[in-house]
Amino acid sequence: MTDAQETAADLRTTTGGGPPDDVDKAPIPLLAPREGIPPVIADGEALAGVVAAFAAGTGPVAVDAERASGYRYGQRAYLVQLRREGAGSALIDPVGCPDLSALGEALSGTEWILHAATQDLPCLREIGMVPTSLFDTELAGRLAGFPRVGLGAMVESVLGYALEKGHSAVDWSTRPLPEPWLRYAALDVELLGDLRDALEKELDRQGKLEWARQEFDAIAAAPPAPPRKDPWRRTSGMHKVRRRRQMAVVRELWESRDRIAQRRDVSPGKVLSDAAIVEAALALPGNVHALAALPGYGQRMGRRQLEQWMAAVDRAKALPEGALPQPGASPAGPPPPRAWADKDPAAAARLSAARSAVSALAEQLALPQENLITPDTVRRLCWEPPKRIGQDTVGEALAGYGARPWQIEQVTPALVAALAVTA
């Protein structure tokens, strides 16, 4: 029995309402992949060999992807790591192999093991890899009540190994990739299978395995997120911008920055910071000299750059009133909870009671409140509750908001009681 198996066995034999806080002995550093660092696959011929090997493998496949967030435009994958019994590990360069649909098809019907699946699935989908079923080790950790659910923390607390740290936020678009980075990437999938098996048994011990399966199925079945409407409204510091003319400046600068960033393939924040956009919107500078005096437009910015940002400000200032953006439309659904006491005191009372009930139940079940039921679902239910409060009507409302069957079963009695008390 390996150290990983022994630690997993220790975990399975614990008693009580949740996992142990930590393993008893110091974690064992995992310094290198068991079969060494695999070569980076960067051409069609080598990729065909990987596809054949992984199609012939057995059991689930561990999958991870590395992006270049903060360095490049968008969230594309710059490295894909896989591991499967009978196939070993593989590192694939999506720059050299931009279409991995053949690999995705070869793994169709196979369970994919991912950590924080919703972070990697969008970039994997872009290169043709879409799972039909999955096991998310981060989400499994949340449901099992682990206080820390990062991959390193989970591997350490469940399997007793210490993963190498320090390369998660590097520029993965770098070519060639340094050997320490490749070792780190290969280790990310090295123990995902062991971690998955231990967590499955722990969830089963706690009576939560079916809950996890429903969550995993929901993630796998979820369609791609639609493009955000008016993404410029998410500029950091936007809450300071009150006037419509100032909003127009934010929009013009944001859209100009986005075009430049996309053309250069760099992170928008490297072109112009959100803070600088907001400063210009608040100040409404009259000329390049005034713009240059604002934070974010200092000495390192050339005259040509200053002029392009000033042109964006001038375009916003020249817009007729009818073309100015309207104040942020309230998202579909209830208003912000802070406004409930004034708008609808009864709804505010319902929300307070429901939140307390959900909090108590989540603590009892040893899982985060947001995994028991989303805060948005609770708000919607409390803002417009069914005309008749009962198990069936509340359950139907929760299902309409996308709650899974296990969530409905667990929270409906508590929410019915909370709504009934404030009726």
Coordinates of N, CA and C in Angstrom, one line a residue, residues 109-330:
G109 N -17.5 9.8 -23.0 CA -18.0 8.7 -22.2 C -17.1 8.4 -21.1
T110 N -15.9 9.0 -21.0 CA -15.0 8.7 -19.9 C -15.2 9.8 -18.9
E111 N -15.1 9.5 -17.6 CA -15.2 10.5 -16.6 C -13.9 11.3 -16.5
W112 N -14.0 12.6 -16.5 CA -12.9 13.5 -16.4 C -12.8 14.0 -15.0
I113 N -11.6 13.9 -14.4 CA -11.3 14.5 -13.1 C -10.7 15.8 -13.3
L114 N -11.3 16.9 -12.7 CA -10.8 18.2 -12.8 C -10.8 18.8 -11.4
H115 N -10.0 19.8 -11.1 CA -10.1 20.5 -9.9 C -10.5 21.9 -10.2
A116 N -11.7 22.3 -9.7 CA -12.3 23.6 -10.0 C -12.7 23.6 -11.5
A117 N -13.5 22.7 -11.9 CA -13.9 22.4 -13.3 C -14.3 23.7 -14.0
T118 N -15.2 24.5 -13.4 CA -15.7 25.6 -14.1 C -14.7 26.6 -14.5
Q119 N -13.5 26.6 -13.9 CA -12.4 27.5 -14.4 C -11.8 27.0 -15.6
D120 N -11.6 25.7 -15.8 CA -10.9 25.2 -17.0 C -11.8 24.8 -18.2
L121 N -13.1 24.5 -17.9 CA -14.0 24.0 -19.0 C -14.1 25.1 -20.1
P122 N -14.2 26.4 -19.9 CA -14.4 27.3 -21.0 C -13.2 27.2 -22.0
C123 N -11.9 27.2 -21.4 CA -10.8 27.2 -22.3 C -10.6 25.8 -23.0
L124 N -11.0 24.8 -22.3 CA -11.0 23.4 -22.9 C -12.0 23.3 -24.0
R125 N -13.2 23.9 -23.8 CA -14.2 23.9 -24.9 C -13.7 24.6 -26.1
E126 N -13.0 25.6 -26.0 CA -12.5 26.4 -27.2 C -11.6 25.5 -28.1
I127 N -10.9 24.5 -27.5 CA -10.0 23.7 -28.3 C -10.6 22.3 -28.6
G128 N -11.9 22.2 -28.3 CA -12.6 20.9 -28.7 C -12.7 19.9 -27.7
M129 N -12.5 20.2 -26.4 CA -12.5 19.2 -25.4 C -13.7 19.5 -24.4
V130 N -14.7 18.6 -24.5 CA -15.9 18.8 -23.6 C -16.3 17.5 -23.0
P131 N -16.3 17.4 -21.6 CA -16.6 16.2 -21.0 C -18.0 15.8 -21.0
T132 N -18.3 14.5 -21.0 CA -19.7 14.1 -20.9 C -20.1 13.8 -19.5
S133 N -19.0 13.5 -18.7 CA -19.2 13.3 -17.2 C -17.9 13.7 -16.5
L134 N -18.0 14.2 -15.3 CA -16.8 14.7 -14.6 C -16.9 14.5 -13.1
F135 N -15.8 14.6 -12.5 CA -15.6 14.6 -11.0 C -14.8 15.8 -10.7
D136 N -15.3 16.7 -9.9 CA -14.6 18.0 -9.6 C -14.1 17.8 -8.1
T137 N -12.8 17.7 -8.0 CA -12.2 17.4 -6.7 C -12.3 18.7 -5.8
E138 N -12.3 19.9 -6.3 CA -12.5 21.0 -5.5 C -13.9 21.1 -4.9
L139 N -14.9 20.9 -5.8 CA -16.3 20.9 -5.3 C -16.6 19.7 -4.4
A140 N -16.0 18.6 -4.6 CA -16.1 17.4 -3.7 C -15.6 17.8 -2.3
G141 N -14.5 18.5 -2.3 CA -13.9 19.0 -1.0 C -14.8 19.9 -0.3
R142 N -15.5 20.8 -1.0 CA -16.4 21.7 -0.4 C -17.6 21.0 0.2
L143 N -18.1 20.0 -0.6 CA -19.3 19.3 -0.1 C -18.9 18.4 1.1
A144 N -17.7 18.0 1.2 CA -17.2 17.1 2.3 C -16.8 17.9 3.5
G145 N -16.8 19.3 3.4 CA -16.6 20.1 4.5 C -15.1 20.5 4.8
F146 N -14.3 20.3 3.8 CA -12.9 20.7 4.0 C -12.7 22.2 4.1
P147 N -12.0 22.7 5.0 CA -11.8 24.1 5.2 C -11.0 24.8 4.1
R148 N -10.0 24.0 3.5 CA -9.2 24.6 2.4 C -9.3 23.6 1.2
V149 N -9.7 24.2 0.1 CA -10.0 23.3 -1.1 C -9.1 23.5 -2.3
G150 N -8.0 24.3 -2.1 CA -7.1 24.4 -3.2 C -6.5 23.1 -3.5
L151 N -5.9 22.8 -4.7 CA -5.4 21.5 -5.0 C -4.3 21.1 -4.1
G152 N -3.3 22.0 -3.8 CA -2.2 21.7 -2.9 C -2.7 21.3 -1.5
A153 N -3.7 22.1 -1.0 CA -4.2 21.8 0.3 C -4.9 20.5 0.4
M154 N -5.7 20.2 -0.7 CA -6.4 18.9 -0.7 C -5.5 17.7 -0.8
V155 N -4.5 17.8 -1.7 CA -3.6 16.7 -1.8 C -2.8 16.5 -0.5
E156 N -2.5 17.6 0.2 CA -1.8 17.5 1.5 C -2.6 16.9 2.6
S157 N -3.9 17.4 2.7 CA -4.7 16.9 3.8 C -5.3 15.6 3.5
V158 N -5.5 15.2 2.3 CA -6.1 13.9 2.0 C -5.1 12.8 1.7
L159 N -4.0 13.1 1.0 CA -3.1 12.1 0.6 C -1.7 12.2 1.3
G160 N -1.5 13.3 1.9 CA -0.2 13.4 2.7 C 1.0 13.8 1.9
Y161 N 0.7 14.4 0.7 CA 1.8 14.8 -0.2 C 1.8 16.4 -0.3
A162 N 3.0 16.9 -0.4 CA 3.1 18.4 -0.6 C 3.5 18.6 -2.1
L163 N 2.6 19.3 -2.8 CA 2.9 19.6 -4.2 C 3.8 20.9 -4.3
E164 N 4.6 20.9 -5.4 CA 5.4 22.1 -5.6 C 4.5 23.3 -5.8
K165 N 4.9 24.4 -5.3 CA 4.1 25.7 -5.4 C 4.9 26.7 -6.2
G166 N 4.3 27.8 -6.6 CA 5.0 28.9 -7.1 C 4.8 29.2 -8.6
H167 N 4.2 28.3 -9.4 CA 4.2 28.5 -10.8 C 2.7 28.7 -11.3
S168 N 1.7 28.8 -10.4 CA 0.4 28.8 -10.9 C 0.0 30.1 -11.7
A169 N 0.7 31.2 -11.3 CA 0.4 32.5 -11.9 C 1.4 33.0 -12.9
V170 N 2.3 32.1 -13.4 CA 3.3 32.5 -14.4 C 2.7 32.7 -15.8
D171 N 3.5 33.2 -16.7 CA 3.0 33.4 -18.0 C 3.2 32.1 -18.8
W172 N 2.1 31.3 -18.9 CA 2.1 30.0 -19.6 C 2.2 30.1 -21.1
S173 N 2.2 31.4 -21.6 CA 2.3 31.5 -23.1 C 3.8 31.5 -23.4
T174 N 4.7 31.5 -22.4 CA 6.2 31.5 -22.6 C 6.6 30.3 -23.4
R175 N 7.4 30.5 -24.4 CA 7.9 29.3 -25.2 C 9.4 29.5 -25.4
P176 N 10.2 28.4 -25.1 CA 9.8 27.1 -24.6 C 9.5 27.3 -23.1
L177 N 8.6 26.4 -22.6 CA 8.3 26.4 -21.2 C 9.4 25.8 -20.4
P178 N 9.8 26.5 -19.3 CA 11.0 26.0 -18.5 C 10.6 24.7 -17.8
E179 N 11.7 23.9 -17.6 CA 11.5 22.5 -17.0 C 10.8 22.6 -15.7
P180 N 11.1 23.5 -14.8 CA 10.4 23.5 -13.5 C 8.9 23.8 -13.6
W181 N 8.5 24.5 -14.6 CA 7.1 24.8 -14.9 C 6.4 23.5 -15.4
L182 N 7.1 22.8 -16.3 CA 6.5 21.5 -16.8 C 6.4 20.5 -15.7
R183 N 7.4 20.4 -14.8 CA 7.3 19.5 -13.7 C 6.1 19.8 -12.8
Y184 N 5.9 21.1 -12.5 CA 4.7 21.6 -11.8 C 3.4 21.2 -12.5
A185 N 3.4 21.4 -13.8 CA 2.2 21.1 -14.6 C 1.9 19.6 -14.5
A186 N 2.9 18.8 -14.7 CA 2.7 17.3 -14.7 C 2.2 16.8 -13.3
L187 N 2.8 17.4 -12.3 CA 2.3 17.0 -10.9 C 0.9 17.4 -10.6
D188 N 0.4 18.4 -11.3 CA -1.0 18.8 -11.1 C -2.0 17.7 -11.4
V189 N -1.7 16.8 -12.3 CA -2.6 15.7 -12.6 C -2.0 14.3 -12.1
E190 N -0.9 14.3 -11.5 CA -0.2 13.1 -11.0 C -1.1 12.4 -10.0
L191 N -1.7 13.1 -9.0 CA -2.4 12.5 -7.9 C -3.9 12.8 -8.0
L192 N -4.4 13.4 -9.1 CA -5.9 13.6 -9.1 C -6.7 12.4 -9.0
G193 N -6.2 11.3 -9.6 CA -7.0 10.0 -9.5 C -7.1 9.5 -8.1
D194 N -5.9 9.5 -7.4 CA -5.9 9.1 -6.0 C -6.8 10.0 -5.2
L195 N -6.8 11.3 -5.4 CA -7.6 12.3 -4.7 C -9.1 12.1 -4.9
R196 N -9.4 11.8 -6.2 CA -10.8 11.5 -6.5 C -11.3 10.3 -5.8
D197 N -10.5 9.2 -5.8 CA -11.0 8.0 -5.1 C -11.2 8.2 -3.6
A198 N -10.3 8.9 -3.0 CA -10.4 9.1 -1.6 C -11.6 10.0 -1.2
L199 N -11.8 11.0 -2.1 CA -12.9 11.9 -1.8 C -14.3 11.3 -2.1
E200 N -14.3 10.4 -3.1 CA -15.5 9.7 -3.3 C -15.9 8.8 -2.1
K201 N -15.0 8.2 -1.5 CA -15.3 7.3 -0.4 C -15.6 8.2 0.8
E202 N -15.0 9.4 1.0 CA -15.4 10.2 2.1 C -16.8 10.8 1.9
L203 N -17.1 11.2 0.7 CA -18.5 11.7 0.4 C -19.5 10.6 0.7
D204 N -19.2 9.4 0.3 CA -20.1 8.2 0.5 C -20.2 8.0 2.0
R205 N -19.1 8.1 2.8 CA -19.2 7.9 4.2 C -20.1 9.0 4.9
Q206 N -20.1 10.2 4.3 CA -20.9 11.3 4.9 C -22.4 11.3 4.3
G207 N -22.7 10.4 3.4 CA -24.0 10.3 2.8 C -24.2 11.4 1.8
K208 N -23.1 12.0 1.2 CA -23.2 13.1 0.3 C -22.8 12.7 -1.1
L209 N -22.5 11.5 -1.4 CA -22.0 11.1 -2.8 C -23.1 11.4 -3.8
E210 N -24.3 11.2 -3.6 CA -25.4 11.5 -4.6 C -25.5 13.0 -4.8
W211 N -25.3 13.7 -3.7 CA -25.3 15.2 -3.9 C -24.2 15.6 -4.9
A212 N -23.0 15.1 -4.6 CA -21.9 15.5 -5.5 C -22.2 15.1 -6.9
R213 N -22.7 13.9 -7.1 CA -23.0 13.4 -8.5 C -23.9 14.4 -9.2
Q214 N -25.0 14.8 -8.5 CA -25.9 15.8 -9.1 C -25.2 17.1 -9.5
E215 N -24.3 17.6 -8.6 CA -23.6 18.8 -8.9 C -22.7 18.6 -10.1
F216 N -22.0 17.5 -10.2 CA -21.1 17.2 -11.3 C -21.9 17.1 -12.6
D217 N -23.0 16.5 -12.6 CA -23.8 16.4 -13.8 C -24.3 17.8 -14.2
A218 N -24.6 18.6 -13.3 CA -25.1 20.0 -13.6 C -24.0 20.8 -14.3
I219 N -22.8 20.6 -13.8 CA -21.6 21.3 -14.4 C -21.4 20.8 -15.8
A220 N -21.4 19.5 -16.0 CA -21.1 18.9 -17.3 C -22.2 19.3 -18.3
A221 N -23.4 19.4 -17.9 CA -24.6 19.7 -18.8 C -24.8 21.2 -19.0
A222 N -24.1 22.1 -18.3 CA -24.3 23.5 -18.4 C -23.8 24.0 -19.7
P223 N -24.6 24.9 -20.4 CA -24.2 25.4 -21.7 C -23.1 26.5 -21.5
P224 N -22.4 26.9 -22.5 CA -21.4 28.0 -22.3 C -22.1 29.2 -21.9
A225 N -21.4 30.0 -21.0 CA -22.0 31.3 -20.5 C -22.1 32.2 -21.7
P226 N -23.3 32.9 -21.8 CA -23.5 33.9 -22.8 C -22.5 35.1 -22.6
P227 N -22.2 35.8 -23.7 CA -21.4 37.0 -23.5 C -22.0 38.0 -22.5
R228 N -21.2 38.7 -21.7 CA -21.7 39.7 -20.8 C -22.3 40.9 -21.5
K229 N -23.4 41.4 -21.1 CA -23.9 42.6 -21.6 C -23.2 43.8 -21.0
D230 N -22.8 44.8 -21.8 CA -22.1 45.9 -21.3 C -21.0 45.6 -20.3
P231 N -20.0 44.8 -20.8 CA -18.9 44.4 -19.8 C -18.1 45.6 -19.2
W232 N -18.2 46.7 -19.9 CA -17.5 47.9 -19.3 C -18.0 48.3 -18.0
R233 N -19.2 47.9 -17.7 CA -19.8 48.3 -16.4 C -19.2 47.6 -15.3
R234 N -18.4 46.5 -15.6 CA -17.7 45.8 -14.5 C -16.3 46.3 -14.2
T235 N -16.0 47.5 -14.8 CA -14.7 48.1 -14.5 C -14.6 48.4 -13.0
S236 N -13.4 48.0 -12.4 CA -13.2 48.1 -11.0 C -13.2 49.6 -10.6
G237 N -14.0 50.0 -9.6 CA -14.1 51.3 -9.2 C -15.3 52.0 -9.8
M238 N -16.1 51.3 -10.6 CA -17.2 51.9 -11.3 C -18.3 52.5 -10.4
H239 N -18.3 52.0 -9.1 CA -19.3 52.6 -8.2 C -19.1 54.1 -7.9
K240 N -17.9 54.6 -8.2 CA -17.6 56.0 -8.0 C -18.2 56.9 -9.1
V241 N -18.5 56.2 -10.2 CA -18.9 57.0 -11.4 C -20.5 57.1 -11.4
R242 N -21.0 58.3 -11.2 CA -22.4 58.6 -11.0 C -23.1 59.2 -12.2
R243 N -22.4 60.1 -12.9 CA -23.0 60.8 -14.0 C -22.9 60.1 -15.3
R244 N -24.0 60.3 -16.2 CA -24.0 59.6 -17.4 C -22.8 59.9 -18.4
R245 N -22.4 61.2 -18.4 CA -21.3 61.6 -19.2 C -20.0 60.9 -18.8
Q246 N -19.9 60.8 -17.5 CA -18.7 60.0 -17.0 C -18.8 58.6 -17.3
M247 N -20.0 58.0 -17.3 CA -20.1 56.6 -17.7 C -19.7 56.4 -19.2
A248 N -20.0 57.4 -20.0 CA -19.7 57.4 -21.4 C -18.2 57.4 -21.6
V249 N -17.5 58.1 -20.7 CA -16.0 58.1 -20.8 C -15.5 56.7 -20.4
V250 N -16.0 56.1 -19.4 CA -15.6 54.7 -19.0 C -15.8 53.8 -20.2
R251 N -17.0 53.9 -20.8 CA -17.3 53.0 -21.9 C -16.3 53.2 -23.1
E252 N -16.1 54.4 -23.5 CA -15.2 54.7 -24.6 C -13.7 54.2 -24.3
L253 N -13.2 54.5 -23.1 CA -11.9 54.1 -22.7 C -11.8 52.6 -22.6
W254 N -12.8 52.0 -22.0 CA -12.8 50.5 -21.9 C -12.8 49.8 -23.3
E255 N -13.7 50.3 -24.2 CA -13.8 49.7 -25.5 C -12.5 49.9 -26.3
S256 N -11.9 51.1 -26.2 CA -10.6 51.4 -26.9 C -9.5 50.5 -26.4
R257 N -9.5 50.4 -25.1 CA -8.5 49.5 -24.4 C -8.6 48.0 -24.9
D258 N -9.9 47.6 -25.0 CA -10.1 46.2 -25.3 C -9.7 45.9 -26.8
R259 N -9.9 46.9 -27.7 CA -9.5 46.7 -29.1 C -8.0 46.6 -29.1
I260 N -7.3 47.5 -28.4 CA -5.8 47.5 -28.4 C -5.3 46.2 -27.8
A261 N -5.9 45.8 -26.7 CA -5.4 44.6 -26.0 C -5.6 43.3 -26.9
Q262 N -6.7 43.3 -27.6 CA -7.0 42.1 -28.4 C -6.0 42.1 -29.6
R263 N -5.8 43.3 -30.2 CA -4.9 43.3 -31.3 C -3.4 42.9 -30.9
R264 N -3.0 43.3 -29.7 CA -1.7 43.0 -29.2 C -1.6 41.7 -28.6
D265 N -2.7 41.1 -28.3 CA -2.8 39.8 -27.5 C -2.1 40.0 -26.1
V266 N -2.5 41.0 -25.4 CA -2.0 41.2 -24.1 C -3.2 41.5 -23.1
S267 N -3.0 41.3 -21.9 CA -4.1 41.5 -20.9 C -4.5 43.0 -20.9
P268 N -5.8 43.3 -20.9 CA -6.2 44.7 -21.0 C -5.6 45.6 -19.9
G269 N -5.4 45.0 -18.7 CA -4.8 45.7 -17.6 C -3.4 46.2 -17.9
K270 N -2.7 45.5 -18.8 CA -1.3 45.9 -19.2 C -1.4 47.1 -20.1
V271 N -2.5 47.3 -20.8 CA -2.7 48.5 -21.7 C -3.0 49.7 -20.9
L272 N -4.0 49.6 -20.1 CA -4.5 50.7 -19.3 C -5.2 50.1 -18.1
S273 N -4.9 50.6 -16.9 CA -5.6 50.0 -15.7 C -7.0 50.5 -15.5
D274 N -7.8 49.7 -14.8 CA -9.2 50.1 -14.5 C -9.2 51.4 -13.7
A275 N -8.2 51.6 -12.8 CA -8.1 52.8 -12.0 C -7.9 54.0 -12.8
A276 N -7.1 53.9 -13.9 CA -6.8 55.0 -14.7 C -8.1 55.4 -15.5
I277 N -8.9 54.4 -16.0 CA -10.1 54.7 -16.7 C -11.1 55.5 -15.8
V278 N -11.2 55.0 -14.6 CA -12.1 55.7 -13.6 C -11.6 57.1 -13.3
E279 N -10.3 57.3 -13.2 CA -9.8 58.7 -12.9 C -10.1 59.6 -14.0
A280 N -10.0 59.2 -15.3 CA -10.3 60.0 -16.4 C -11.8 60.3 -16.5
A281 N -12.6 59.3 -16.1 CA -14.1 59.6 -16.2 C -14.5 60.6 -15.1
L282 N -13.9 60.5 -13.9 CA -14.3 61.4 -12.9 C -13.8 62.8 -13.2
A283 N -12.6 63.0 -13.8 CA -12.0 64.3 -14.0 C -12.5 65.0 -15.2
L284 N -12.9 64.2 -16.2 CA -13.3 64.8 -17.5 C -12.2 65.8 -18.0
P285 N -11.0 65.4 -18.2 CA -9.9 66.3 -18.6 C -10.2 67.0 -19.9
G286 N -9.7 68.3 -20.0 CA -10.0 69.0 -21.2 C -9.0 68.9 -22.3
N287 N -7.8 68.4 -22.0 CA -6.8 68.3 -23.0 C -5.7 67.2 -22.5
V288 N -4.8 66.9 -23.4 CA -3.8 65.9 -23.1 C -3.0 66.3 -21.9
H289 N -2.6 67.5 -21.7 CA -1.9 67.9 -20.6 C -2.6 67.6 -19.3
A290 N -3.9 67.9 -19.2 CA -4.7 67.6 -18.0 C -4.8 66.1 -17.8
L291 N -4.9 65.3 -18.9 CA -5.0 63.9 -18.8 C -3.7 63.3 -18.2
A292 N -2.5 63.8 -18.7 CA -1.2 63.4 -18.3 C -1.0 63.6 -16.8
A293 N -1.7 64.5 -16.2 CA -1.5 64.8 -14.8 C -2.3 63.8 -13.9
L294 N -3.2 63.0 -14.5 CA -4.0 62.1 -13.7 C -3.2 60.8 -13.4
P295 N -3.5 60.2 -12.2 CA -2.8 58.9 -11.9 C -3.1 57.9 -13.0
G296 N -2.1 57.1 -13.4 CA -2.2 56.1 -14.5 C -1.8 56.6 -15.8
Y297 N -1.6 57.9 -16.0 CA -1.2 58.5 -17.3 C 0.1 59.2 -17.1
G298 N 1.0 58.7 -16.3 CA 2.2 59.5 -16.0 C 3.3 59.4 -17.0
Q299 N 4.6 59.5 -16.5 CA 5.7 59.8 -17.3 C 6.0 58.7 -18.3
R300 N 5.7 57.4 -17.9 CA 6.1 56.3 -18.8 C 5.1 56.2 -20.1
M301 N 4.1 57.0 -20.1 CA 3.1 57.0 -21.2 C 3.5 58.0 -22.3
G302 N 3.7 57.5 -23.5 CA 4.1 58.4 -24.6 C 3.0 59.3 -25.0
R303 N 3.4 60.3 -25.8 CA 2.5 61.3 -26.3 C 1.4 60.7 -27.2
R304 N 1.8 59.7 -28.0 CA 0.8 59.0 -28.9 C -0.2 58.3 -28.1
Q305 N 0.2 57.6 -27.0 CA -0.7 56.9 -26.2 C -1.7 57.9 -25.5
L306 N -1.1 58.9 -25.0 CA -2.0 59.9 -24.3 C -3.0 60.5 -25.3
E307 N -2.6 60.7 -26.5 CA -3.5 61.3 -27.5 C -4.7 60.3 -27.9
Q308 N -4.3 59.0 -27.9 CA -5.4 58.0 -28.2 C -6.4 57.9 -27.1
W309 N -5.9 58.0 -25.8 CA -6.9 58.0 -24.7 C -7.7 59.3 -24.6
M310 N -7.0 60.4 -24.9 CA -7.7 61.7 -25.0 C -8.8 61.7 -26.0
A311 N -8.5 61.1 -27.2 CA -9.5 61.0 -28.2 C -10.7 60.3 -27.8
A312 N -10.5 59.2 -27.0 CA -11.6 58.4 -26.5 C -12.5 59.3 -25.5
V313 N -11.8 60.1 -24.6 CA -12.5 61.0 -23.7 C -13.3 62.0 -24.5
D314 N -12.7 62.6 -25.6 CA -13.3 63.6 -26.4 C -14.6 63.0 -27.1
R315 N -14.5 61.8 -27.5 CA -15.7 61.1 -28.2 C -16.8 61.0 -27.2
A316 N -16.5 60.7 -26.0 CA -17.5 60.6 -25.0 C -18.1 61.9 -24.6
K317 N -17.3 62.9 -24.6 CA -17.8 64.3 -24.2 C -18.6 64.9 -25.4
A318 N -18.4 64.4 -26.6 CA -19.1 64.9 -27.7 C -20.5 64.2 -28.0
L319 N -20.7 63.2 -27.3 CA -22.0 62.4 -27.5 C -23.2 63.3 -27.2
P320 N -24.3 63.2 -28.0 CA -25.5 63.9 -27.6 C -26.1 63.2 -26.4
E321 N -27.0 63.9 -25.7 CA -27.6 63.3 -24.4 C -28.2 62.0 -24.7
G322 N -28.9 61.8 -25.8 CA -29.6 60.6 -26.1 C -28.7 59.4 -26.3
A323 N -27.5 59.6 -26.6 CA -26.5 58.5 -26.8 C -25.7 58.1 -25.6
L324 N -25.9 58.8 -24.5 CA -25.2 58.5 -23.2 C -25.8 57.3 -22.6
P325 N -24.9 56.5 -22.0 CA -25.4 55.2 -21.3 C -26.4 55.6 -20.2
Q326 N -27.3 54.7 -20.0 CA -28.2 54.9 -18.9 C -27.6 54.3 -17.6
P327 N -28.0 54.8 -16.4 CA -27.5 54.1 -15.2 C -27.7 52.6 -15.3
G328 N -26.9 51.9 -14.6 CA -26.9 50.4 -14.7 C -28.3 49.9 -14.4
A329 N -28.8 49.2 -15.4 CA -30.1 48.6 -15.3 C -30.1 47.5 -14.2
S330 N -31.0 47.5 -13.4 CA -31.1 46.4 -12.3 C -31.1 45.1 -13.0

